mmCIF file of C-alpha atoms and ligand atoms in Angstrom:
data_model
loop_
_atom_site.group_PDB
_atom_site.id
_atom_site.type_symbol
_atom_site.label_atom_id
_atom_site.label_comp_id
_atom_site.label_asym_id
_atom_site.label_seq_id
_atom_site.Cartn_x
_atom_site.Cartn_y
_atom_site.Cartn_z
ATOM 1 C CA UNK A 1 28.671 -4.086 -18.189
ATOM 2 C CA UNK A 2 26.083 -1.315 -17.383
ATOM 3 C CA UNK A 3 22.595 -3.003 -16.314
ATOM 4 C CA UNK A 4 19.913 -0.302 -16.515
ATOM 5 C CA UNK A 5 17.347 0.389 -14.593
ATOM 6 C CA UNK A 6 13.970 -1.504 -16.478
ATOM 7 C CA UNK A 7 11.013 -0.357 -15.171
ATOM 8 C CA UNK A 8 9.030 -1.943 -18.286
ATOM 9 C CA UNK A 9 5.901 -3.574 -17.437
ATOM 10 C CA UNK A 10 6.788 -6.660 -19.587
ATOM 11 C CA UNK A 11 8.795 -8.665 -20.123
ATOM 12 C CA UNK A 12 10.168 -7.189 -17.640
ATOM 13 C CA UNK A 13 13.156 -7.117 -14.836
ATOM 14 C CA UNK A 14 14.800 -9.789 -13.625
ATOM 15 C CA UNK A 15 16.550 -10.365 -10.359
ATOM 16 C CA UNK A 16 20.313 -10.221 -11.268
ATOM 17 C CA UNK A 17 21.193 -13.718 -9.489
ATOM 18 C CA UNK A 18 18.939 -15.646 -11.375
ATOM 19 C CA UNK A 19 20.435 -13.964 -14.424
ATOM 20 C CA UNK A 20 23.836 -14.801 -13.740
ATOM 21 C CA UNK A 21 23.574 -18.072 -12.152
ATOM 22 C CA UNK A 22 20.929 -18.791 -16.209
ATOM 23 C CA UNK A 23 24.368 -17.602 -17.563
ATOM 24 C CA UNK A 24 26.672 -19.761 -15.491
ATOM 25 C CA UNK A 25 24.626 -23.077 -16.300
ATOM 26 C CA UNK A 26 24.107 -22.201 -19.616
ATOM 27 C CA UNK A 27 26.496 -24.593 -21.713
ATOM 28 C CA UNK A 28 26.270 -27.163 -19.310
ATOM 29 C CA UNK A 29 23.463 -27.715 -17.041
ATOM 30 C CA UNK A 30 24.579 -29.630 -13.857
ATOM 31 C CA UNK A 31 26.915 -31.615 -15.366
ATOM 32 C CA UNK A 32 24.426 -32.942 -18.160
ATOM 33 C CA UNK A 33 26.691 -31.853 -20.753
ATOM 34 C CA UNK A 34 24.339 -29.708 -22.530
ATOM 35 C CA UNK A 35 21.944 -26.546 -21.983
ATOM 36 C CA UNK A 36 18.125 -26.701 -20.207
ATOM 37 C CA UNK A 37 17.379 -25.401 -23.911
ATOM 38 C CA UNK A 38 18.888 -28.380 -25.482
ATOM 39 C CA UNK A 39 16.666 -31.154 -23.159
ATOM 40 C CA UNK A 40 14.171 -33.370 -23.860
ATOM 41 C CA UNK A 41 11.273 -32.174 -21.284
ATOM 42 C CA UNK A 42 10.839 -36.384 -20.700
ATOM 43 C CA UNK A 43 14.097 -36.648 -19.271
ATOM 44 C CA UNK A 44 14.589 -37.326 -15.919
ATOM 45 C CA UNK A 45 17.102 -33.941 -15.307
ATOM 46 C CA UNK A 46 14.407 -31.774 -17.088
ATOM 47 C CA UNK A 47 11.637 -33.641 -14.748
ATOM 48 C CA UNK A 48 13.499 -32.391 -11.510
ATOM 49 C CA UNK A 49 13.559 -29.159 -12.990
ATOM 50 C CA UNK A 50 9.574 -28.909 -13.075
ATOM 51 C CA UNK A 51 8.727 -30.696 -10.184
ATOM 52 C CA UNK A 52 10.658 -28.543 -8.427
ATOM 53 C CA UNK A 53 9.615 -25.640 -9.780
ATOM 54 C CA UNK A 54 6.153 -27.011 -8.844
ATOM 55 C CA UNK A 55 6.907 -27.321 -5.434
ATOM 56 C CA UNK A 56 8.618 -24.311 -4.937
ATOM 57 C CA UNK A 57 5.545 -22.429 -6.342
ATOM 58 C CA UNK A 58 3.155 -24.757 -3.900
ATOM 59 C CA UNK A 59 5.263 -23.937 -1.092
ATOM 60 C CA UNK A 60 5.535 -19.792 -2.093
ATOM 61 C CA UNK A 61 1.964 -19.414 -2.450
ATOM 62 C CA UNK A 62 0.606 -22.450 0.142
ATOM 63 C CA UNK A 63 -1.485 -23.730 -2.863
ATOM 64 C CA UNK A 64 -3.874 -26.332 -1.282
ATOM 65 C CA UNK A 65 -3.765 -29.835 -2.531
ATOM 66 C CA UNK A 66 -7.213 -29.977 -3.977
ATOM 67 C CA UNK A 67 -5.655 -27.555 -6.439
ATOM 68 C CA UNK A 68 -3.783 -28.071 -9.790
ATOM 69 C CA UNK A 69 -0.695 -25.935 -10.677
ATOM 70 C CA UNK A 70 -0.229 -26.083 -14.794
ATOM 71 C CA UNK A 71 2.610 -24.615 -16.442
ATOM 72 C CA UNK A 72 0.983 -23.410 -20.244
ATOM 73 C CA UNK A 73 1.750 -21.793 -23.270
ATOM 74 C CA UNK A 74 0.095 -19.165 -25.365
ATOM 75 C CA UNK A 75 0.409 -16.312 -22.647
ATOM 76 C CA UNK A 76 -2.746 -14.802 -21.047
ATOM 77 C CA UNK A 77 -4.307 -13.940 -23.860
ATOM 78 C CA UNK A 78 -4.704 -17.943 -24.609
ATOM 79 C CA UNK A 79 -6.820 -17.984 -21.318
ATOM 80 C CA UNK A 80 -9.154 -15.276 -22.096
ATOM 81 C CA UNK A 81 -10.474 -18.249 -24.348
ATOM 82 C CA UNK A 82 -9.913 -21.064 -22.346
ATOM 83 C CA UNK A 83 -11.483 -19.953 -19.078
ATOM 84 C CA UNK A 84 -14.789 -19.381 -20.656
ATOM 85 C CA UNK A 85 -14.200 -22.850 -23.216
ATOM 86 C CA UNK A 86 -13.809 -24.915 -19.881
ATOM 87 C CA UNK A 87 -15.613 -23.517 -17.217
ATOM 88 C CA UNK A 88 -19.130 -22.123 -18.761
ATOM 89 C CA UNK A 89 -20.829 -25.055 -18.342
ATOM 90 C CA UNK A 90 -24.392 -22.633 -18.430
ATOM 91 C CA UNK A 91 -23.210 -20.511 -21.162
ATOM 92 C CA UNK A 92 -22.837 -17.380 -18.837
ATOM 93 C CA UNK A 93 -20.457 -15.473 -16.436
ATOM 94 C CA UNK A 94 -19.894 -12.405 -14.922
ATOM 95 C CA UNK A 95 -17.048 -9.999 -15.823
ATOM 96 C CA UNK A 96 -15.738 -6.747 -14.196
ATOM 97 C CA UNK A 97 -14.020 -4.315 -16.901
ATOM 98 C CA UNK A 98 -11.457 -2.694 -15.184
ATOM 99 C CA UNK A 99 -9.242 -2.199 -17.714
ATOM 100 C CA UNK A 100 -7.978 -3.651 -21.260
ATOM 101 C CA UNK A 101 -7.395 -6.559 -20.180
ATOM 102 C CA UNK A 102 -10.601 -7.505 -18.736
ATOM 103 C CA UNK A 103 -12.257 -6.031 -21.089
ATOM 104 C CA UNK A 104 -10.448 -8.387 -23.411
ATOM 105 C CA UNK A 105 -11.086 -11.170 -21.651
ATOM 106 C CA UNK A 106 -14.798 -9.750 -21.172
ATOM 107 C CA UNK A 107 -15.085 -9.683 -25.149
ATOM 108 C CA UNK A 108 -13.206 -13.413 -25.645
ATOM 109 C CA UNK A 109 -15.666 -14.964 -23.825
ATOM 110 C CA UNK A 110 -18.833 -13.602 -25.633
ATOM 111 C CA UNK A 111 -17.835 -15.816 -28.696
ATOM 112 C CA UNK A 112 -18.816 -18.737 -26.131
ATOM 113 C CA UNK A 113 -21.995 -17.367 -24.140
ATOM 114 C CA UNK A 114 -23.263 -14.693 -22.562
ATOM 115 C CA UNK A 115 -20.786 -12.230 -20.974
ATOM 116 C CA UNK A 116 -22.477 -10.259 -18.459
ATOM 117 C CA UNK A 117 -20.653 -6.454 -17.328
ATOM 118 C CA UNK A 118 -21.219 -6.886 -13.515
ATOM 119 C CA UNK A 119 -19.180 -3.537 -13.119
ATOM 120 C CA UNK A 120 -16.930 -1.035 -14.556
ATOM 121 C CA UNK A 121 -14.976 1.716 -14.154
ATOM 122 C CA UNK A 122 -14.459 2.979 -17.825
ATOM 123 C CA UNK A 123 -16.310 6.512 -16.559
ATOM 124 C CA UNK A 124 -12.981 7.608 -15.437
ATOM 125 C CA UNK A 125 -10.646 5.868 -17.896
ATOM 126 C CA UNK A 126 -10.178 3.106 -15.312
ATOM 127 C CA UNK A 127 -8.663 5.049 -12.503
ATOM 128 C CA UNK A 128 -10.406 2.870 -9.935
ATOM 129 C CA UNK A 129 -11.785 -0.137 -8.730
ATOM 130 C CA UNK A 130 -15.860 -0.259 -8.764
ATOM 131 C CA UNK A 131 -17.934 -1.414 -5.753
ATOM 132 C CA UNK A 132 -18.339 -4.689 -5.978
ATOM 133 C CA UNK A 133 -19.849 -5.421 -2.375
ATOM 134 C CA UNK A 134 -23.224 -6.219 -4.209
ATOM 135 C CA UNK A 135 -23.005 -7.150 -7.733
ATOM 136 C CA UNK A 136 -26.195 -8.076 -10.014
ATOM 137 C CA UNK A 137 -24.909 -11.827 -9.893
ATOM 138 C CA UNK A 138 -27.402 -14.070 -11.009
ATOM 139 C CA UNK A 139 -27.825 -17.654 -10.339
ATOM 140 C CA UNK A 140 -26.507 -19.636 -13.714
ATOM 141 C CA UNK A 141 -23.860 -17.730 -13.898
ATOM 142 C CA UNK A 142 -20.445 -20.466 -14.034
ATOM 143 C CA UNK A 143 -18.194 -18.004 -12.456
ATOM 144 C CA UNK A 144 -16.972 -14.098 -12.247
ATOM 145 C CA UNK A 145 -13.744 -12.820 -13.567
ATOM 146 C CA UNK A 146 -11.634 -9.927 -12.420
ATOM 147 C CA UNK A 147 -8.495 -8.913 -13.591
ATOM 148 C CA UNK A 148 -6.946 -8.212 -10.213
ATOM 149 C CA UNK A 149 -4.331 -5.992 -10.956
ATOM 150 C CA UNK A 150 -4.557 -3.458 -14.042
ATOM 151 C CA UNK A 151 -1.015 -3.794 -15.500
ATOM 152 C CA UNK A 152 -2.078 -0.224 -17.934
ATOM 153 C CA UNK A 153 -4.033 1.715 -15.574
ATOM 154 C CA UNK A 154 -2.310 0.928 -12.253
ATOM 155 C CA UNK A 155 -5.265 -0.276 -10.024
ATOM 156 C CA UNK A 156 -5.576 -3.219 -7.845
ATOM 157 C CA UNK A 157 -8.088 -5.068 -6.092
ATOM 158 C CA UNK A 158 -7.551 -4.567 -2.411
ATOM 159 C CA UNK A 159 -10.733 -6.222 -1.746
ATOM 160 C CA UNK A 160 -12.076 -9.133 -3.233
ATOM 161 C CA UNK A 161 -16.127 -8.651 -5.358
ATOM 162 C CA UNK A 162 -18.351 -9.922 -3.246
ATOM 163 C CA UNK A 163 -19.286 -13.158 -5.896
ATOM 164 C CA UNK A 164 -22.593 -14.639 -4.105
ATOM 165 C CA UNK A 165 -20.969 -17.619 -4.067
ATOM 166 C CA UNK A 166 -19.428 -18.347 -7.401
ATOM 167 C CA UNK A 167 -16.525 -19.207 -8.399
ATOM 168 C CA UNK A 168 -13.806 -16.167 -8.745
ATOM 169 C CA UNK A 169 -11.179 -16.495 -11.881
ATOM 170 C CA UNK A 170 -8.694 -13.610 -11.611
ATOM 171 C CA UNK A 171 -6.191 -12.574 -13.654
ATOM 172 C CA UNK A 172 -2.989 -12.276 -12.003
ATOM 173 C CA UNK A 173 -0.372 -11.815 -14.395
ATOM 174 C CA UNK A 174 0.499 -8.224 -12.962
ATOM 175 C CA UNK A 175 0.718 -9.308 -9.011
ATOM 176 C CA UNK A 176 2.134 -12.834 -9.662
ATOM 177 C CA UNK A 177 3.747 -13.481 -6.262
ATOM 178 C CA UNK A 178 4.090 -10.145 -5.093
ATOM 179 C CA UNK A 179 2.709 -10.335 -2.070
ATOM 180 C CA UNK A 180 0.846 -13.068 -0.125
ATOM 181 C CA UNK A 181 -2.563 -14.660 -1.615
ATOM 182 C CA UNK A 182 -5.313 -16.286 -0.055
ATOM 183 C CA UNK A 183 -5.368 -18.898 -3.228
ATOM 184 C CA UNK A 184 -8.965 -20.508 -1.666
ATOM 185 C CA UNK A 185 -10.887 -17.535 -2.591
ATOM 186 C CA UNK A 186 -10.263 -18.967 -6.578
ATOM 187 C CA UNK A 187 -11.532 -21.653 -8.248
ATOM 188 C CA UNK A 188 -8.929 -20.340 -10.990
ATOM 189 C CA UNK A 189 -5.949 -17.858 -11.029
ATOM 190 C CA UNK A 190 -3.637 -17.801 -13.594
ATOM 191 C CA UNK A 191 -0.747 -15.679 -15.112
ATOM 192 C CA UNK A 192 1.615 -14.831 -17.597
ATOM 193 C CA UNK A 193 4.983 -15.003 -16.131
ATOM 194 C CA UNK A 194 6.780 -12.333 -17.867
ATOM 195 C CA UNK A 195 5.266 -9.556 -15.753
ATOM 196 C CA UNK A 196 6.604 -10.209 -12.191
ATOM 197 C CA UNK A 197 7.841 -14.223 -12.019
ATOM 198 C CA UNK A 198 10.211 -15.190 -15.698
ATOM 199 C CA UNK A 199 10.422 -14.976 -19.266
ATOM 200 C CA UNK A 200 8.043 -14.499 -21.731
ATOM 201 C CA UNK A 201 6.171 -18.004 -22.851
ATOM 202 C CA UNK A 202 5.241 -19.172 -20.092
ATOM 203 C CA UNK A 203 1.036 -18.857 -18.237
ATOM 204 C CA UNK A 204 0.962 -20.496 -15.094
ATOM 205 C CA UNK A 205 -3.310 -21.476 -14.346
ATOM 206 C CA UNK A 206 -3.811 -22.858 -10.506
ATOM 207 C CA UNK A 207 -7.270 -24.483 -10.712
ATOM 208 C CA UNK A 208 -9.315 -25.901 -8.393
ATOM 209 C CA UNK A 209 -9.963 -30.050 -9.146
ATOM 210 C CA UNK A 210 -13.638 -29.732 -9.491
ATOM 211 C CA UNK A 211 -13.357 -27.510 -12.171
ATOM 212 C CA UNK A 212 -11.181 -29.760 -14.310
ATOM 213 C CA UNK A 213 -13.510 -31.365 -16.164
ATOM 214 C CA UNK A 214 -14.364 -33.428 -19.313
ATOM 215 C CA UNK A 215 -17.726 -31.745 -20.402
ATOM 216 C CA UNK A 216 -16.033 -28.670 -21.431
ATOM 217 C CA UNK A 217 -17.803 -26.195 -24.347
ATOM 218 C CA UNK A 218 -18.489 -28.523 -27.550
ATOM 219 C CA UNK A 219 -15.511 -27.571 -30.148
ATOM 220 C CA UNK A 220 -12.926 -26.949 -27.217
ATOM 221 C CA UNK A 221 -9.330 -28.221 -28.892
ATOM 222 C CA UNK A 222 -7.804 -30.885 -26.803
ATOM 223 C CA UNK A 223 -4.940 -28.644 -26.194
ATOM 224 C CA UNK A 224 -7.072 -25.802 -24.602
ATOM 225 C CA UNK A 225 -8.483 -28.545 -22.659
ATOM 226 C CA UNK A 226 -7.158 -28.199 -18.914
ATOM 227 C CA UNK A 227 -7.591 -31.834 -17.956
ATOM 228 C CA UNK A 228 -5.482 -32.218 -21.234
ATOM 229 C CA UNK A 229 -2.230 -30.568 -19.587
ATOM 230 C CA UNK A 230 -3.707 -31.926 -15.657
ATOM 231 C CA UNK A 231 -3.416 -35.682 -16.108
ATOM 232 C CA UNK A 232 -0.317 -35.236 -17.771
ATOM 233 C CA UNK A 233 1.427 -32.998 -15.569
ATOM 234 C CA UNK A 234 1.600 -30.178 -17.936
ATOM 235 C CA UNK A 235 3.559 -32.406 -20.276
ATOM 236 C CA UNK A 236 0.757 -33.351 -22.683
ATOM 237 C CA UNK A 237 2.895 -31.953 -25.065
ATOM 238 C CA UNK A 238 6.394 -30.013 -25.307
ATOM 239 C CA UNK A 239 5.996 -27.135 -22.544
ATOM 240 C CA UNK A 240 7.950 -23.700 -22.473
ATOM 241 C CA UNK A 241 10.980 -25.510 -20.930
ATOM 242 C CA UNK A 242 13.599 -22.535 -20.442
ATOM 243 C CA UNK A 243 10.707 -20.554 -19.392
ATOM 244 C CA UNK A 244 9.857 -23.175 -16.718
ATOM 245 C CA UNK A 245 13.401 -23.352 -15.351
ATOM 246 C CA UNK A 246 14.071 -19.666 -15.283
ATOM 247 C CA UNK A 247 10.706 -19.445 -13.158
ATOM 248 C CA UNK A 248 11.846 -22.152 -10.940
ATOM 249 C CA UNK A 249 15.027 -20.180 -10.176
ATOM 250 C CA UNK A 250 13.009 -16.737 -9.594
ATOM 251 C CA UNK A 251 10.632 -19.028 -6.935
ATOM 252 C CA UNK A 252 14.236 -20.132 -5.336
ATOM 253 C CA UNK A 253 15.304 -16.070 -5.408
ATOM 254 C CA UNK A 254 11.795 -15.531 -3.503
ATOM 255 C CA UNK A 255 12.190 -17.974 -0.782
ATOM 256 C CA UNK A 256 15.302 -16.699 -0.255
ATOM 257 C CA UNK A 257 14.371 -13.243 0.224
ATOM 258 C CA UNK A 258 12.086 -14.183 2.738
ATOM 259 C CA UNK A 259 8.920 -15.350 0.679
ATOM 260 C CA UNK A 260 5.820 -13.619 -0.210
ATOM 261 C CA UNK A 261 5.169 -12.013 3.012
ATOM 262 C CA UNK A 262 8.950 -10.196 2.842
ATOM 263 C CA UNK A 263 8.458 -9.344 -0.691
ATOM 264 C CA UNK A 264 4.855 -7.616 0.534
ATOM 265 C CA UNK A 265 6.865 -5.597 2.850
ATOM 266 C CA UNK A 266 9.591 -4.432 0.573
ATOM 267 C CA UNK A 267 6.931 -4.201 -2.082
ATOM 268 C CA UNK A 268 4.505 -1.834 -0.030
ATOM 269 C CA UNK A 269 8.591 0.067 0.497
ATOM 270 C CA UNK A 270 9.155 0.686 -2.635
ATOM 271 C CA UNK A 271 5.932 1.790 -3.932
ATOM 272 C CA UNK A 272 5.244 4.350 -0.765
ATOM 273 C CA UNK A 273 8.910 5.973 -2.129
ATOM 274 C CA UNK A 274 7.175 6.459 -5.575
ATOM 275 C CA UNK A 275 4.136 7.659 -3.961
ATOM 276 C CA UNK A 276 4.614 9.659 -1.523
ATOM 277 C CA UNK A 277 6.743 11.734 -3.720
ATOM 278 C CA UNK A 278 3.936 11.888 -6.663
ATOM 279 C CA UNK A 279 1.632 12.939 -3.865
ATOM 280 C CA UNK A 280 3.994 15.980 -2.587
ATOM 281 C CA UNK A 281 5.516 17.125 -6.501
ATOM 282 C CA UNK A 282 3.724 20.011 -8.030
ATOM 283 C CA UNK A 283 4.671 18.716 -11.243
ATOM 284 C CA UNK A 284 4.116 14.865 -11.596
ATOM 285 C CA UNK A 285 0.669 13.589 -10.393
ATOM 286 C CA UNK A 286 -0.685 9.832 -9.610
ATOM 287 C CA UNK A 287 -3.442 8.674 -12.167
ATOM 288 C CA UNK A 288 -5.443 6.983 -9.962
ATOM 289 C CA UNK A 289 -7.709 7.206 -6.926
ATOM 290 C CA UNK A 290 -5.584 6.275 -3.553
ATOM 291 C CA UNK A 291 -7.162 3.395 -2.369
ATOM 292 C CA UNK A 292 -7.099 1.381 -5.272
ATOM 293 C CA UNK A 293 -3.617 2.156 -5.726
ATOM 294 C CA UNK A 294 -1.404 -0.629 -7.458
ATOM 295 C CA UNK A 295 2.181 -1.321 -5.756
ATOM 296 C CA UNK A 296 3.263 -3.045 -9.081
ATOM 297 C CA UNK A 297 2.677 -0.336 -11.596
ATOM 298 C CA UNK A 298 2.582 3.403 -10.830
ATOM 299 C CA UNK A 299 1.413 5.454 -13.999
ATOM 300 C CA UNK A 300 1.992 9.753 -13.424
ATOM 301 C CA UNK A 301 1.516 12.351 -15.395
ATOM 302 C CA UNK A 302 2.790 16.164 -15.891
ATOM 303 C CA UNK A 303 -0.190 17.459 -17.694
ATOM 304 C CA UNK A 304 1.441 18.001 -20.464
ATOM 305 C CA UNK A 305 2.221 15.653 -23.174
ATOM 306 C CA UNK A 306 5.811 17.429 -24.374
ATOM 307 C CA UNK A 307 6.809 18.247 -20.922
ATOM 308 C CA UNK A 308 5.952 14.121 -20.345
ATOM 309 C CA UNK A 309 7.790 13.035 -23.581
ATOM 310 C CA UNK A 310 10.811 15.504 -22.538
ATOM 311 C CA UNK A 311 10.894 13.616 -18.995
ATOM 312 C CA UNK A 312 10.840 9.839 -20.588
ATOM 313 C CA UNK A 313 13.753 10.928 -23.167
ATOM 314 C CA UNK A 314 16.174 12.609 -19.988
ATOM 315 C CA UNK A 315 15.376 9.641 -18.055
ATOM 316 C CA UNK A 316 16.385 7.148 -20.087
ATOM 317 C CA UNK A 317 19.337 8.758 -21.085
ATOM 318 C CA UNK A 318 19.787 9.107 -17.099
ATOM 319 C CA UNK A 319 19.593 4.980 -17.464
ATOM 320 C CA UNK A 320 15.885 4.888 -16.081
ATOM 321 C CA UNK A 321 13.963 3.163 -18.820
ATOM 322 C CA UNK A 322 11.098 1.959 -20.396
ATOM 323 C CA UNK A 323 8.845 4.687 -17.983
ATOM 324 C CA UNK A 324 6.540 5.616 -21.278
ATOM 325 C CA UNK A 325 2.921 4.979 -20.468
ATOM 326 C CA UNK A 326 0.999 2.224 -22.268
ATOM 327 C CA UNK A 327 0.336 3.125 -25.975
ATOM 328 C CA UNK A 328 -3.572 3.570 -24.767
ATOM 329 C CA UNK A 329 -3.214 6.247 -22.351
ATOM 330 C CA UNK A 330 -0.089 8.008 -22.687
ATOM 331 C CA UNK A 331 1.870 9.826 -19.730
ATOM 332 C CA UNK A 332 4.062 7.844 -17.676
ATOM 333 C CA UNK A 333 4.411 4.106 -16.264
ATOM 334 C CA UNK A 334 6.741 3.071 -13.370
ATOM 335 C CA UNK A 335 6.425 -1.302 -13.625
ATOM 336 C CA UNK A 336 8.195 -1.799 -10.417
ATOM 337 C CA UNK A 337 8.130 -5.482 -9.630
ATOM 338 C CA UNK A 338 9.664 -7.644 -7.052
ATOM 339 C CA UNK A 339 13.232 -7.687 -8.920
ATOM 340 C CA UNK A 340 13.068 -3.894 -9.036
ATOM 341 C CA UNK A 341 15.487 -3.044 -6.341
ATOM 342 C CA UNK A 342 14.535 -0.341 -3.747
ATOM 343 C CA UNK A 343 17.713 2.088 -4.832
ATOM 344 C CA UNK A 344 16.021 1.859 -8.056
ATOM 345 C CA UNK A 345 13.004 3.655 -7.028
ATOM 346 C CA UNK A 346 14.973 6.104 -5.034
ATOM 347 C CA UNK A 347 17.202 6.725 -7.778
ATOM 348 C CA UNK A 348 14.344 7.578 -9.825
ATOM 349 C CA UNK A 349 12.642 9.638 -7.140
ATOM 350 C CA UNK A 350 15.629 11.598 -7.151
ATOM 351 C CA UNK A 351 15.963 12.570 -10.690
ATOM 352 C CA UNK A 352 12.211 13.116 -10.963
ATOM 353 C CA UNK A 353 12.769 15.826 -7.977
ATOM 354 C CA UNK A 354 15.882 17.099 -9.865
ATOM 355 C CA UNK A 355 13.867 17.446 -13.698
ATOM 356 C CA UNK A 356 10.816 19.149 -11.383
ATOM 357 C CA UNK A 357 13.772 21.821 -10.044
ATOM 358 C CA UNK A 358 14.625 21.905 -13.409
ATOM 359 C CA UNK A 359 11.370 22.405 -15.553
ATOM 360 C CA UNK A 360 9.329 24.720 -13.253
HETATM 361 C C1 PLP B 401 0.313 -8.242 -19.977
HETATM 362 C C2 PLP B 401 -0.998 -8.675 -19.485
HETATM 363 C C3 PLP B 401 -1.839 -9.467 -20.274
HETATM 364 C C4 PLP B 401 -1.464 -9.906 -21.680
HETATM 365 O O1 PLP B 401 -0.550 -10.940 -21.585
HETATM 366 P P1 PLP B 401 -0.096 -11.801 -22.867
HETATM 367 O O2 PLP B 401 0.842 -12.789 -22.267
HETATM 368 O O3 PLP B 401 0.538 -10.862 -23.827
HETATM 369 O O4 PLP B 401 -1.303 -12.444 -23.429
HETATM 370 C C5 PLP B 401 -3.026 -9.861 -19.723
HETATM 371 N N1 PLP B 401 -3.396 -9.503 -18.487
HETATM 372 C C6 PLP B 401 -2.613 -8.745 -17.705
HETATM 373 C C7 PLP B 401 -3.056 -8.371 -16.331
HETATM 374 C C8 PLP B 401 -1.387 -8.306 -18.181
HETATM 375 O O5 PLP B 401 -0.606 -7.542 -17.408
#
């Protein structure tokens, strides 16, 4: 068996254990007789499953009781709609474009009121994070969205906007549990898992109680609705239940690495390997300004689009794969997440240095 080394930015790697101990319980889960696939989600094995899975993410994260952890379907591009559908009470919010995926969200929510560009950074094909110490925030707006790390671009928000009081909804999907997060500063975070936590199919949306509520936007569908999936424990109807598990097994895998704060540390590792070589290489250059830097996903660049095409095809033939850039912008992508194993990175530092020797 030769396992590659994935540095897709999603669905993406997996830690190795989880894999194996997936394939180990797969006929027979616990003695049930039968796989986690195979399980009604009312039964009383599958109900350990997601409580525990629910209080292994609590307990990762140090999610505060006065907020609501719901385990969804329809990925993050079901939330670009159902962030604005529940929570713009007044019809208008605040969103910083700093990147596809905000702008996404950005253009969701004007079918349901008035989307308001607080800041961008599509000058510089989103190569850094605006200032947003003093945003034009006005009063009725319901809330002000980020997408806090940029998944294609390969920027992160170090520092938090300055919202004037409302209520921040981020995006996480692309810094899921890789590091420590001060889950207060939200009324809602949410993410799809198949970026840094589990399989595709599964969003996870931590919400603050007070903004569960019944007088959502006029047309919402009771599915979209989050007090919907709330009251009933994310079991309103069938959730992504092998989804659910896996992610409960990757939340086991984190606390036993140490939880967030180790994975910070090994994070902030394996992306200084990456970048301090881009930094030093007179042939492959970092995309984006320093400080906003993302340790998730490191996009690079020759300069030249054959040269760049030439260096995807060795690598992956060199078992490095999945480095070609996002569709939108070309170049090169390094997705290194927290099953990403530090030899991996220094593996691939290594053969970038040796096709640099190579190609000058
Ligand atoms: C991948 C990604 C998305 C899109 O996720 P889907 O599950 O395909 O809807 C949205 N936001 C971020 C930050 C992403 O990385």
């Amino acid at each position: 068996m030769a396992r590659v080394y994935n540095f897709s930015a999603g669905p993406a790697v997996l830690p190795e254990e989880v894999l194996r101990e997936a394939a180990d319980e797969m006929l027979d889960y616990k003695g049930s007789g039968m796989s986690v696939m195979e399980m009604s989600h009312r039964s009383k094995v599958y109900d350990q499953i997601i409580k525990e899975a629910e209080a292994d993410l609590r307990d990762l994260m140090q999610i505060p009781d006065n907020y609501k952890v719901l385990f969804l379907q329809g990925g993050a591009h079901q939330q670009f709609a159902a962030v604005p559908m529940n929570l713009m009470k007044n019809r208008k919010a605040g969103y910083i474009v700093t990147g596809q995926w905000a702008k996404r969200a950005f253009n969701e929510a004007k079918i349901f009121g008035e989307a308001v560009e607080l800041a961008s950074s599509a000058d510089k094909t989103f190569s850094y994070i605006p200032d947003c110490s003093d945003l034009p925030i006005t009063d009725d707006m319901d809330y002000v969205y980020i997408c806090e790390n940029n998944t294609i671009y390969g920027t992160k928000f170090w520092e938090l906007p300055n919202t004037k009081g409302k209520d921040l909804v981020a995006d996480i999907s692309s810094c899921f549990l890789s590091e420590p997060m001060d889950v207060t500063k939200y009324g809602l975070v949410y993410g799809g898992v198949q970026k840094n936590v589990g399989p595709a199919g599964v969003v996870i949306v931590i919400v603050r109680e007070d903004l569960i509520r019944d007088d959502v936007l006029p047309g919402t569908p009771t599915i979209l609705k989050y007090k919907t999936q709330a009251d009933a424990d994310s079991l309103y109807n069938t959730p992504p239940c092998y989804g659910i598990y896996i992610c409960g097994k990757v939340f086991k895998w984190l606390k036993a690495q140490g939880g967030l704060e180790a994975m910070k540390i090994r994070n902030e590792e394996k992306a200084k390997i990456l970048y301090d070589f881009l930094d030093e290489s007179k042939l492959f250059k970092g995309t984006v300004e320093k400080k906003d830097r993302s340790i998730m996903n490191v996009p690079f660049v020759t300069g030249d689009k054959d040269l760049d095409a030439k260096f995807v095809k060795e690598a992956e033939a060199a078992g490095f794969v999945n480095l070609k850039g996002h569709r939108s912008v070309g170049g090169m992508r390094a997705s290194i997440y927290n099953a990403m194993p530090k030899e991996g990175v220094e593996k691939l530092v290594a053969f970038m240095k040796k096709f640099e020797e190579e190609n000058a």
